[in-house]
PDB file of C-alpha atoms in Angstrom:
ATOM      1  CA  MET A   1     -11.217  -2.791  -8.674  1.00 59.00           C
ATOM      2  CA  THR A   2     -10.875   0.747  -9.398  1.00 70.00           C
ATOM      3  CA  ALA A   3      -8.140   2.663  -7.519  1.00 73.00           C
ATOM      4  CA  GLY A   4     -11.110   4.670  -5.323  1.00 79.00           C
ATOM      5  CA  ARG A   5     -13.317   1.936  -4.793  1.00 84.00           C
ATOM      6  CA  ARG A   6     -10.295   0.458  -3.802  1.00 86.00           C
ATOM      7  CA  VAL A   7      -9.372   3.294  -0.849  1.00 88.00           C
ATOM      8  CA  GLN A   8     -12.374   3.180   0.212  1.00 89.00           C
ATOM      9  CA  PHE A   9     -13.190  -0.813   0.810  1.00 91.00           C
ATOM     10  CA  ILE A  10      -9.141   0.518   2.969  1.00 92.00           C
ATOM     11  CA  GLU A  11     -10.837   2.847   4.502  1.00 91.00           C
ATOM     12  CA  THR A  12     -13.939   0.768   5.626  1.00 93.00           C
ATOM     13  CA  ALA A  13     -11.916  -2.382   6.904  1.00 93.00           C
ATOM     14  CA  MET A  14     -10.316   0.240   9.492  1.00 92.00           C
ATOM     15  CA  LYS A  15     -12.903   1.528  10.431  1.00 90.00           C
ATOM     16  CA  LEU A  16     -14.407  -1.417  11.668  1.00 92.00           C
ATOM     17  CA  PHE A  17     -10.554  -2.704  12.856  1.00 91.00           C
ATOM     18  CA  ALA A  18      -9.790   0.303  15.104  1.00 87.00           C
ATOM     19  CA  GLU A  19     -14.668  -0.180  15.900  1.00 88.00           C
ATOM     20  CA  LYS A  20     -13.817  -4.229  16.602  1.00 88.00           C
ATOM     21  CA  GLY A  21     -10.384  -4.331  17.008  1.00 88.00           C
ATOM     22  CA  TYR A  22      -8.090  -6.589  14.330  1.00 90.00           C
ATOM     23  CA  HIS A  23      -9.200 -10.302  16.444  1.00 89.00           C
ATOM     24  CA  SER A  24     -13.219 -10.154  16.726  1.00 91.00           C
ATOM     25  CA  THR A  25     -13.736  -8.738  13.522  1.00 93.00           C
ATOM     26  CA  SER A  26     -14.614 -11.193  10.714  1.00 94.00           C
ATOM     27  CA  ILE A  27     -13.836 -11.738   6.809  1.00 94.00           C
ATOM     28  CA  GLN A  28     -17.699 -11.816   7.406  1.00 94.00           C
ATOM     29  CA  ASP A  29     -18.301  -8.388   9.192  1.00 94.00           C
ATOM     30  CA  ILE A  30     -16.510  -7.001   6.702  1.00 95.00           C
ATOM     31  CA  VAL A  31     -17.582  -8.616   3.539  1.00 94.00           C
ATOM     32  CA  ASP A  32     -21.072  -7.380   4.216  1.00 94.00           C
ATOM     33  CA  ALA A  33     -19.960  -3.878   5.128  1.00 93.00           C
ATOM     34  CA  TRP A  34     -18.787  -3.704   1.542  1.00 93.00           C
ATOM     35  CA  GLY A  35     -21.712  -5.782   0.467  1.00 92.00           C
ATOM     36  CA  ILE A  36     -19.859  -7.852  -1.637  1.00 92.00           C
ATOM     37  CA  SER A  37     -19.034 -11.474  -1.184  1.00 91.00           C
ATOM     38  CA  LYS A  38     -16.317 -13.640   0.581  1.00 91.00           C
ATOM     39  CA  GLY A  39     -15.311 -15.571  -2.851  1.00 91.00           C
ATOM     40  CA  ALA A  40     -14.735 -11.333  -3.711  1.00 89.00           C
ATOM     41  CA  PHE A  41     -12.688 -10.598  -1.318  1.00 92.00           C
ATOM     42  CA  TYR A  42     -10.592 -13.013  -1.594  1.00 91.00           C
ATOM     43  CA  HIS A  43     -10.010 -11.722  -4.837  1.00 87.00           C
ATOM     44  CA  HIS A  44      -8.286  -8.281  -3.907  1.00 88.00           C
ATOM     45  CA  PHE A  45      -6.989  -9.889  -0.523  1.00 91.00           C
ATOM     46  CA  SER A  46      -5.092 -12.689   0.147  1.00 92.00           C
ATOM     47  CA  SER A  47      -6.029 -13.212   3.210  1.00 93.00           C
ATOM     48  CA  LYS A  48      -7.165 -10.800   6.218  1.00 93.00           C
ATOM     49  CA  GLU A  49      -3.381 -10.450   7.666  1.00 93.00           C
ATOM     50  CA  ASP A  50      -3.408  -9.021   3.370  1.00 93.00           C
ATOM     51  CA  LEU A  51      -5.520  -6.522   3.930  1.00 94.00           C
ATOM     52  CA  MET A  52      -4.779  -5.188   7.116  1.00 93.00           C
ATOM     53  CA  LEU A  53      -0.762  -5.022   5.689  1.00 93.00           C
ATOM     54  CA  ALA A  54      -2.954  -2.993   3.045  1.00 92.00           C
ATOM     55  CA  ILE A  55      -4.460  -0.774   4.590  1.00 93.00           C
ATOM     56  CA  ILE A  56      -0.646   0.170   7.015  1.00 92.00           C
ATOM     57  CA  ARG A  57       0.188   0.858   3.450  1.00 89.00           C
ATOM     58  CA  HIS A  58      -2.397   3.535   2.806  1.00 90.00           C
ATOM     59  CA  TYR A  59      -2.441   5.551   5.607  1.00 88.00           C
ATOM     60  CA  PHE A  60       1.215   5.516   6.115  1.00 87.00           C
ATOM     61  CA  GLU A  61       1.845   6.323   2.073  1.00 84.00           C
ATOM     62  CA  LYS A  62      -0.516   9.148   2.955  1.00 85.00           C
ATOM     63  CA  MET A  63       1.044  11.301   5.913  1.00 83.00           C
ATOM     64  CA  MET A  64       3.734  10.907   3.743  1.00 81.00           C
ATOM     65  CA  ALA A  65       3.019  12.575   1.309  1.00 81.00           C
ATOM     66  CA  ASN A  66       1.526  15.278   3.264  1.00 81.00           C
ATOM     67  CA  ILE A  67       5.122  15.386   5.097  1.00 84.00           C
ATOM     68  CA  THR A  68       6.693  16.032   1.299  1.00 78.00           C
ATOM     69  CA  ALA A  69       5.158  18.000  -0.303  1.00 79.00           C
ATOM     70  CA  ILE A  70       5.299  20.577   1.728  1.00 79.00           C
ATOM     71  CA  SER A  71       7.300  23.498  -1.018  1.00 74.00           C
ATOM     72  CA  HIS A  72      10.296  24.202  -1.541  1.00 73.00           C
ATOM     73  CA  ASP A  73       8.958  28.313  -1.227  1.00 71.00           C
ATOM     74  CA  SER A  74       8.607  28.819   2.666  1.00 64.00           C
ATOM     75  CA  SER A  75      12.021  31.426   4.045  1.00 77.00           C
ATOM     76  CA  SER A  76      14.160  29.184   5.766  1.00 89.00           C
ATOM     77  CA  GLU A  77      15.080  24.998   5.065  1.00 90.00           C
ATOM     78  CA  LYS A  78      13.781  25.992   9.286  1.00 93.00           C
ATOM     79  CA  GLU A  79      10.760  27.448   8.652  1.00 93.00           C
ATOM     80  CA  ARG A  80       9.698  23.987   6.241  1.00 92.00           C
ATOM     81  CA  PHE A  81      11.123  21.898   8.375  1.00 94.00           C
ATOM     82  CA  ILE A  82       8.669  23.894  10.566  1.00 94.00           C
ATOM     83  CA  GLN A  83       5.790  23.009   8.565  1.00 92.00           C
ATOM     84  CA  GLN A  84       6.784  19.580   7.766  1.00 92.00           C
ATOM     85  CA  ILE A  85       6.413  18.641  11.598  1.00 93.00           C
ATOM     86  CA  ALA A  86       3.453  20.266  12.222  1.00 92.00           C
ATOM     87  CA  ALA A  87       2.067  18.222   8.576  1.00 91.00           C
ATOM     88  CA  HIS A  88       2.556  15.783  10.493  1.00 89.00           C
ATOM     89  CA  PHE A  89       1.212  16.150  13.365  1.00 87.00           C
ATOM     90  CA  ALA A  90      -2.191  17.572  11.572  1.00 86.00           C
ATOM     91  CA  ASN A  91      -1.876  14.189  10.070  1.00 85.00           C
ATOM     92  CA  MET A  92      -2.618  12.211  12.655  1.00 79.00           C
ATOM     93  CA  HIS A  93      -5.279  14.702  13.577  1.00 77.00           C
ATOM     94  CA  GLU A  94      -6.826  14.061  11.200  1.00 81.00           C
ATOM     95  CA  HIS A  95      -6.012   9.703  10.718  1.00 83.00           C
ATOM     96  CA  LYS A  96      -7.695   9.444  13.817  1.00 79.00           C
ATOM     97  CA  ASP A  97      -8.640   6.038  14.086  1.00 82.00           C
ATOM     98  CA  PHE A  98      -5.813   4.787  11.757  1.00 85.00           C
ATOM     99  CA  LEU A  99      -3.989   5.973  14.891  1.00 79.00           C
ATOM    100  CA  GLN A 100      -5.814   4.254  17.943  1.00 77.00           C
ATOM    101  CA  MET A 101      -5.904   1.536  15.723  1.00 82.00           C
ATOM    102  CA  MET A 102      -2.854   1.231  15.436  1.00 80.00           C
ATOM    103  CA  MET A 103      -1.825   1.685  19.445  1.00 75.00           C
ATOM    104  CA  ASN A 104      -4.320  -0.888  20.649  1.00 75.00           C
ATOM    105  CA  GLU A 105      -2.994  -4.404  17.664  1.00 75.00           C
ATOM    106  CA  GLN A 106      -0.682  -4.990  18.425  1.00 76.00           C
ATOM    107  CA  LEU A 107       0.785  -4.982  14.880  1.00 79.00           C
ATOM    108  CA  PRO A 108       3.813  -6.208  14.226  1.00 75.00           C
ATOM    109  CA  LYS A 109       2.600  -9.901  15.927  1.00 81.00           C
ATOM    110  CA  ILE A 110       0.194  -9.755  12.406  1.00 84.00           C
ATOM    111  CA  SER A 111       1.673 -10.374  10.387  1.00 86.00           C
ATOM    112  CA  HIS A 112       5.769 -10.406   8.991  1.00 86.00           C
ATOM    113  CA  ASP A 113       4.738  -8.856   5.801  1.00 87.00           C
ATOM    114  CA  ILE A 114       2.719  -6.606   8.433  1.00 89.00           C
ATOM    115  CA  HIS A 115       6.631  -5.607  10.924  1.00 87.00           C
ATOM    116  CA  HIS A 116       8.765  -6.185   7.902  1.00 85.00           C
ATOM    117  CA  TYR A 117       6.727  -3.613   6.812  1.00 86.00           C
ATOM    118  CA  LEU A 118       6.028  -1.295   9.913  1.00 87.00           C
ATOM    119  CA  LEU A 119       9.931  -2.039  10.369  1.00 85.00           C
ATOM    120  CA  LYS A 120      11.111   0.138   6.855  1.00 84.00           C
ATOM    121  CA  GLN A 121       8.836   3.002   7.388  1.00 85.00           C
ATOM    122  CA  TYR A 122      10.300   3.030  11.136  1.00 86.00           C
ATOM    123  CA  ALA A 123      13.942   3.201   8.551  1.00 84.00           C
ATOM    124  CA  ASN A 124      13.098   5.999   6.685  1.00 82.00           C
ATOM    125  CA  ILE A 125      11.348   8.112   8.611  1.00 87.00           C
ATOM    126  CA  PHE A 126      14.170   7.440  10.492  1.00 89.00           C
ATOM    127  CA  SER A 127      17.064   9.061   7.637  1.00 86.00           C
ATOM    128  CA  TRP A 128      14.218  11.731   6.967  1.00 88.00           C
ATOM    129  CA  TYR A 129      15.054  12.883  10.026  1.00 92.00           C
ATOM    130  CA  CYS A 130      19.494  13.461   8.910  1.00 91.00           C
ATOM    131  CA  ASP A 131      19.134  14.122   6.555  1.00 89.00           C
ATOM    132  CA  ARG A 132      16.600  17.619   6.917  1.00 92.00           C
ATOM    133  CA  LEU A 133      18.263  17.237   9.972  1.00 95.00           C
ATOM    134  CA  ILE A 134      21.679  18.769   8.635  1.00 94.00           C
ATOM    135  CA  GLU A 135      19.972  20.568   5.841  1.00 92.00           C
ATOM    136  CA  VAL A 136      17.998  22.105   8.795  1.00 94.00           C
ATOM    137  CA  TYR A 137      21.535  23.216  11.041  1.00 95.00           C
ATOM    138  CA  GLY A 138      24.351  22.070   8.140  1.00 92.00           C
ATOM    139  CA  THR A 139      27.463  20.315   8.604  1.00 88.00           C
ATOM    140  CA  GLU A 140      28.129  21.221  12.153  1.00 86.00           C
ATOM    141  CA  VAL A 141      25.214  18.587  13.142  1.00 92.00           C
ATOM    142  CA  GLU A 142      26.271  15.829  11.222  1.00 92.00           C
ATOM    143  CA  ARG A 143      29.653  14.702  13.844  1.00 92.00           C
ATOM    144  CA  TYR A 144      25.907  13.862  16.914  1.00 94.00           C
ATOM    145  CA  VAL A 145      23.032  13.733  13.317  1.00 94.00           C
ATOM    146  CA  LEU A 146      22.412  10.528  14.894  1.00 94.00           C
ATOM    147  CA  ASP A 147      21.677  11.339  18.481  1.00 95.00           C
ATOM    148  CA  VAL A 148      19.865  13.966  17.302  1.00 96.00           C
ATOM    149  CA  ALA A 149      17.059  12.585  15.484  1.00 95.00           C
ATOM    150  CA  THR A 150      17.332   9.533  18.007  1.00 95.00           C
ATOM    151  CA  MET A 151      16.164  13.238  19.991  1.00 96.00           C
ATOM    152  CA  LEU A 152      13.626  14.328  17.639  1.00 96.00           C
ATOM    153  CA  ASN A 153      12.112  11.485  17.101  1.00 94.00           C
ATOM    154  CA  GLY A 154      11.804  10.327  20.844  1.00 94.00           C
ATOM    155  CA  MET A 155       9.793  13.736  21.003  1.00 94.00           C
ATOM    156  CA  ILE A 156       7.284  13.766  18.688  1.00 92.00           C
ATOM    157  CA  ARG A 157       6.644   9.751  19.207  1.00 89.00           C
ATOM    158  CA  GLN A 158       5.352  10.931  22.300  1.00 89.00           C
ATOM    159  CA  TYR A 159       3.492  14.447  21.917  1.00 87.00           C
ATOM    160  CA  ILE A 160       1.903  12.270  18.811  1.00 83.00           C
ATOM    161  CA  PHE A 161       0.075  10.004  21.840  1.00 79.00           C
ATOM    162  CA  CYS A 162      -0.563  13.056  23.487  1.00 81.00           C
ATOM    163  CA  PHE A 163      -1.993  14.505  20.512  1.00 72.00           C
ATOM    164  CA  ILE A 164      -3.726  11.893  20.050  1.00 70.00           C
ATOM    165  CA  LEU A 165      -6.562  12.208  23.573  1.00 73.00           C
ATOM    166  CA  GLN A 166      -6.265  15.713  23.466  1.00 71.00           C
ATOM    167  CA  ALA A 167      -6.183  16.706  20.194  1.00 62.00           C
ATOM    168  CA  ASN A 168      -8.430  20.169  21.701  1.00 71.00           C
ATOM    169  CA  LYS A 169      -5.397  21.270  23.110  1.00 75.00           C
ATOM    170  CA  PHE A 170      -1.960  21.238  20.398  1.00 78.00           C
ATOM    171  CA  HIS A 171      -2.382  23.405  17.804  1.00 88.00           C
ATOM    172  CA  ALA A 172       0.539  21.321  15.402  1.00 88.00           C
ATOM    173  CA  GLU A 173       2.399  24.389  13.614  1.00 92.00           C
ATOM    174  CA  GLU A 174       2.499  25.104  17.135  1.00 93.00           C
ATOM    175  CA  LEU A 175       3.667  22.722  18.910  1.00 92.00           C
ATOM    176  CA  ALA A 176       6.186  21.723  16.051  1.00 94.00           C
ATOM    177  CA  ARG A 177       7.743  25.695  16.674  1.00 96.00           C
ATOM    178  CA  PHE A 178       7.872  24.397  19.989  1.00 96.00           C
ATOM    179  CA  LEU A 179       9.836  21.113  19.048  1.00 96.00           C
ATOM    180  CA  VAL A 180      11.810  23.118  16.695  1.00 97.00           C
ATOM    181  CA  ARG A 181      13.230  25.777  19.389  1.00 97.00           C
ATOM    182  CA  ARG A 182      14.224  22.345  21.167  1.00 96.00           C
ATOM    183  CA  LEU A 183      16.310  20.821  18.692  1.00 96.00           C
ATOM    184  CA  ASP A 184      18.479  24.442  18.886  1.00 96.00           C
ATOM    185  CA  ALA A 185      18.917  24.150  22.498  1.00 96.00           C
ATOM    186  CA  ILE A 186      20.032  20.868  22.261  1.00 95.00           C
ATOM    187  CA  ILE A 187      22.502  20.620  18.905  1.00 94.00           C
ATOM    188  CA  ALA A 188      23.996  24.129  20.693  1.00 93.00           C
ATOM    189  CA  SER A 189      24.245  22.377  24.018  1.00 94.00           C
ATOM    190  CA  PHE A 190      27.346  20.350  22.217  1.00 91.00           C
ATOM    191  CA  SER A 191      30.477  20.319  22.073  1.00 87.00           C
ATOM    192  CA  HIS A 192      33.689  19.616  20.080  1.00 82.00           C
ATOM    193  CA  GLU A 193      35.239  17.811  22.535  1.00 86.00           C
ATOM    194  CA  GLU A 194      32.446  14.574  23.418  1.00 89.00           C
ATOM    195  CA  SER A 195      32.006  12.481  21.374  1.00 91.00           C
ATOM    196  CA  PRO A 196      27.762  11.636  19.973  1.00 93.00           C
ATOM    197  CA  ILE A 197      26.401   8.030  22.006  1.00 93.00           C
ATOM    198  CA  LEU A 198      25.326   6.011  18.243  1.00 90.00           C
ATOM    199  CA  ASN A 199      27.465   6.057  15.450  1.00 87.00           C
ATOM    200  CA  LYS A 200      26.793   3.892  11.723  1.00 83.00           C
ATOM    201  CA  GLU A 201      27.461  -0.134  13.062  1.00 84.00           C
ATOM    202  CA  MET A 202      25.541   0.779  15.755  1.00 83.00           C
ATOM    203  CA  LEU A 203      22.301   1.643  13.567  1.00 80.00           C
ATOM    204  CA  LYS A 204      23.390  -0.883  10.612  1.00 78.00           C
ATOM    205  CA  PRO A 205      20.440  -3.292  10.350  1.00 79.00           C
ATOM    206  CA  LEU A 206      17.933  -0.213  10.701  1.00 74.00           C
ATOM    207  CA  MET A 207      19.565   1.370   8.190  1.00 71.00           C
ATOM    208  CA  GLU A 208      20.038  -1.901   6.249  1.00 76.00           C
ATOM    209  CA  ILE A 209      16.420  -3.133   6.171  1.00 74.00           C
ATOM    210  CA  GLU A 210      15.596   0.379   4.216  1.00 68.00           C
ATOM    211  CA  GLU A 211      18.662  -0.267   0.933  1.00 75.00           C
ATOM    212  CA  LYS A 212      17.925  -3.502   0.875  1.00 80.00           C
ATOM    213  CA  GLU A 213      14.195  -3.129  -0.255  1.00 78.00           C
ATOM    214  CA  ARG A 214      15.779  -0.297  -2.242  1.00 80.00           C
ATOM    215  CA  ARG A 215      18.568  -2.902  -3.733  1.00 86.00           C
ATOM    216  CA  VAL A 216      15.483  -5.644  -4.697  1.00 88.00           C
ATOM    217  CA  LEU A 217      13.347  -2.872  -6.102  1.00 89.00           C
ATOM    218  CA  ARG A 218      16.118  -1.492  -8.039  1.00 91.00           C
ATOM    219  CA  GLU A 219      17.037  -5.778  -8.905  1.00 94.00           C
ATOM    220  CA  LYS A 220      13.994  -6.419 -10.706  1.00 94.00           C
ATOM    221  CA  ILE A 221      12.473  -3.340 -12.246  1.00 96.00           C
ATOM    222  CA  SER A 222      15.628  -3.747 -14.582  1.00 96.00           C
ATOM    223  CA  ALA A 223      14.983  -7.845 -14.494  1.00 96.00           C
ATOM    224  CA  HIS A 224      10.961  -6.420 -16.634  1.00 95.00           C
ATOM    225  CA  ILE A 225      12.784  -4.292 -18.682  1.00 96.00           C
ATOM    226  CA  ALA A 226      15.590  -6.292 -19.951  1.00 96.00           C
ATOM    227  CA  HIS A 227      12.669  -8.853 -20.579  1.00 95.00           C
ATOM    228  CA  MET A 228      10.446  -6.563 -22.011  1.00 95.00           C
ATOM    229  CA  GLN A 229      13.098  -5.459 -24.626  1.00 94.00           C
ATOM    230  CA  ASN A 230      14.235  -8.854 -24.898  1.00 94.00           C
ATOM    231  CA  LYS A 231      10.564  -9.511 -26.493  1.00 93.00           C
ATOM    232  CA  ILE A 232      10.523  -6.600 -28.469  1.00 93.00           C
ATOM    233  CA  LEU A 233      13.513  -8.074 -30.579  1.00 90.00           C
ATOM    234  CA  SER A 234      11.393 -10.452 -30.665  1.00 90.00           C
ATOM    235  CA  PHE A 235       7.573  -9.083 -32.511  1.00 89.00           C
ATOM    236  CA  SER A 236       7.146  -8.179 -35.786  1.00 87.00           C
ATOM    237  CA  LEU A 237       8.058  -4.271 -35.128  1.00 85.00           C
ATOM    238  CA  ASP A 238       8.623  -1.627 -38.190  1.00 88.00           C
ATOM    239  CA  LYS A 239      12.300  -2.004 -36.735  1.00 90.00           C
ATOM    240  CA  LYS A 240      12.254   2.260 -36.061  1.00 92.00           C
ATOM    241  CA  ILE A 241      10.199   1.359 -34.153  1.00 91.00           C
ATOM    242  CA  GLN A 242      11.360  -1.159 -31.838  1.00 92.00           C
ATOM    243  CA  HIS A 243      14.776   0.754 -31.699  1.00 93.00           C
ATOM    244  CA  GLU A 244      12.194   3.379 -30.121  1.00 94.00           C
ATOM    245  CA  LEU A 245      10.720   1.670 -27.150  1.00 94.00           C
ATOM    246  CA  HIS A 246      14.454  -0.120 -27.192  1.00 94.00           C
ATOM    247  CA  ASP A 247      16.223   3.448 -25.389  1.00 95.00           C
ATOM    248  CA  ALA A 248      12.594   4.566 -24.419  1.00 96.00           C
ATOM    249  CA  LEU A 249      13.790   1.796 -21.844  1.00 96.00           C
ATOM    250  CA  ASP A 250      17.437   2.309 -21.631  1.00 96.00           C
ATOM    251  CA  ALA A 251      16.486   5.726 -20.807  1.00 96.00           C
ATOM    252  CA  LEU A 252      13.379   4.133 -18.400  1.00 96.00           C
ATOM    253  CA  GLU A 253      15.197   2.644 -16.398  1.00 95.00           C
ATOM    254  CA  ALA A 254      18.026   4.790 -16.367  1.00 95.00           C
ATOM    255  CA  GLU A 255      16.377   7.618 -14.935  1.00 94.00           C
ATOM    256  CA  LEU A 256      14.821   5.324 -12.235  1.00 93.00           C
ATOM    257  CA  MET A 257      18.360   4.482 -11.604  1.00 91.00           C
ATOM    258  CA  ASN A 258      20.669   7.359 -11.085  1.00 86.00           C
ATOM    259  CA  GLU A 259      21.906   7.756  -8.315  1.00 76.00           C
ATOM    260  CA  GLU A 260      22.332  11.040  -7.293  1.00 76.00           C
ATOM    261  CA  SER A 261      18.133  12.828  -7.323  1.00 76.00           C
ATOM    262  CA  ALA A 262      15.240  10.817  -6.819  1.00 78.00           C
ATOM    263  CA  PRO A 263      13.739  10.280 -10.616  1.00 87.00           C
ATOM    264  CA  ARG A 264      11.523  12.573 -11.409  1.00 88.00           C
ATOM    265  CA  LYS A 265       7.677  11.662 -11.834  1.00 88.00           C
ATOM    266  CA  TYR A 266       7.240  13.494 -14.629  1.00 91.00           C
ATOM    267  CA  VAL A 267       9.725  11.571 -16.801  1.00 94.00           C
ATOM    268  CA  VAL A 268       9.053   8.383 -15.823  1.00 95.00           C
ATOM    269  CA  GLN A 269       5.403   8.917 -15.884  1.00 94.00           C
ATOM    270  CA  GLY A 270       5.842  10.040 -20.439  1.00 95.00           C
ATOM    271  CA  ILE A 271       8.153   7.603 -20.627  1.00 96.00           C
ATOM    272  CA  LEU A 272       5.174   4.405 -19.569  1.00 96.00           C
ATOM    273  CA  LEU A 273       2.858   6.194 -21.165  1.00 95.00           C
ATOM    274  CA  TYR A 274       4.635   6.854 -24.257  1.00 95.00           C
ATOM    275  CA  ILE A 275       4.625   2.828 -24.167  1.00 95.00           C
ATOM    276  CA  GLU A 276       1.762   2.488 -23.726  1.00 94.00           C
ATOM    277  CA  ASN A 277       0.435   3.991 -26.989  1.00 94.00           C
ATOM    278  CA  GLN A 278       2.209   1.596 -28.535  1.00 92.00           C
ATOM    279  CA  HIS A 279      -1.125  -0.866 -28.164  1.00 91.00           C
ATOM    280  CA  ILE A 280       0.692  -3.545 -28.514  1.00 92.00           C
ATOM    281  CA  PRO A 281      -0.974  -5.768 -27.006  1.00 91.00           C
ATOM    282  CA  LEU A 282       1.798  -8.406 -25.949  1.00 90.00           C
ATOM    283  CA  LEU A 283       3.899  -5.856 -23.562  1.00 91.00           C
ATOM    284  CA  ALA A 284       0.556  -5.096 -22.090  1.00 92.00           C
ATOM    285  CA  ASP A 285       1.192  -7.507 -19.242  1.00 92.00           C
ATOM    286  CA  ASP A 286       4.872  -7.128 -18.909  1.00 94.00           C
ATOM    287  CA  LEU A 287       3.778  -2.849 -19.554  1.00 94.00           C
ATOM    288  CA  ALA A 288       1.827  -3.716 -15.652  1.00 92.00           C
ATOM    289  CA  SER A 289       3.809  -4.939 -13.947  1.00 93.00           C
ATOM    290  CA  LEU A 290       5.980  -2.804 -14.446  1.00 95.00           C
ATOM    291  CA  THR A 291       4.315  -0.173 -13.492  1.00 94.00           C
ATOM    292  CA  GLU A 292       3.361  -1.761 -10.061  1.00 89.00           C
ATOM    293  CA  VAL A 293       6.998  -1.566  -9.578  1.00 92.00           C
ATOM    294  CA  ILE A 294       8.316   0.971 -11.084  1.00 93.00           C
ATOM    295  CA  GLN A 295       5.382   2.866  -8.548  1.00 86.00           C
ATOM    296  CA  GLN A 296       6.428   0.658  -5.607  1.00 81.00           C
ATOM    297  CA  TYR A 297      10.000   2.233  -5.793  1.00 86.00           C
ATOM    298  CA  MET A 298       8.966   5.693  -6.473  1.00 83.00           C
ATOM    299  CA  THR A 299       7.158   5.222  -3.024  1.00 75.00           C
ATOM    300  CA  ALA A 300      10.128   4.440  -1.684  1.00 68.00           C
ATOM    301  CA  ASN A 301      12.324   7.082  -2.988  1.00 64.00           C
ATOM    302  CA  ARG A 302       9.986  10.008  -2.153  1.00 56.00           C
ATOM    303  CA  TRP A 303      11.316  10.821   1.701  1.00 53.00           C
ATOM    304  CA  GLU A 304      14.323  13.345   0.777  1.00 50.00           C
ATOM    305  CA  ARG A 305      17.390  11.359   2.088  1.00 48.00           C
ATOM    306  CA  ARG A 306      20.953   9.417   1.612  1.00 48.00           C
ATOM    307  CA  LYS A 307      23.059  12.651   1.803  1.00 45.00           C
ATOM    308  CA  TRP A 308      23.968  11.721   5.162  1.00 40.00           C
ATOM    309  CA  LYS A 309      24.179   7.799   4.683  1.00 46.00           C
ATOM    310  CA  LYS A 310      27.548   9.085   2.029  1.00 44.00           C
ATOM    311  CA  GLU A 311      28.672  11.718   4.111  1.00 42.00           C
ATOM    312  CA  MET A 312      28.993   8.727   7.052  1.00 41.00           C
ATOM    313  CA  ASN A 313      30.342   6.088   4.527  1.00 42.00           C
TER     314      ASN A 313
END
């Protein structure tokens, strides 16, 4: 299935779930809408639950990409933050059917994988709020960043609910500016004598979800790379090519495992393309598996975050 066709299938299925409800929509309804057989459905998705998870992943990643893609060309970090919050509200309007489906269905109860994914996304978003608040308001907010991020999250979630009900009554950028003015007032109200309510120990279980996911993916990447390097050494290849492929995989691992900065997409893609262009059939499946895990890892690292965690540890 091509990427474009997969997206088309996912969006069609989401509309069905939004209109009929997840539990009232059968596999037969889905394949009829797609124009394929049940056998073809099970070739791409193991179950209806697996399809729902694919839908949630698709929309969350699409919205996340739109928010984090806001450039650094803004006049200030605060202005960029405003534009990012505005993009968040605009996404809610654009994908109203998806949000309506999420509101109508008890998604965490559908499967453990969906529950885990939603928790992980909540952790990602909360971490991002913490990072952006420190970048916008400076070190003075660090002591209270967990409380401020919690308040911001609550305000955004409630306004999203109102935005879905009455989208034509709200303007995304105007609403974003309104919320940031409230943040200005909240942060200005803190005194040095006042203790924060939340601390890292209280939120440790939530943050561990995110860190565990990254750790598992990093371990998978390292294992894939080590396996490929061992295979390359066993092939009857020109020694120069062997060494170059081995070094390329070393460079790829170093780029992905760098804790100081997010992996650079052009570097990662360049190395993968170099390996692919060697046209070694016995590496094709391994390269496809490695690329898939790297894509998951790159998606998980798209959020700007973790500065506040380093400060608090």
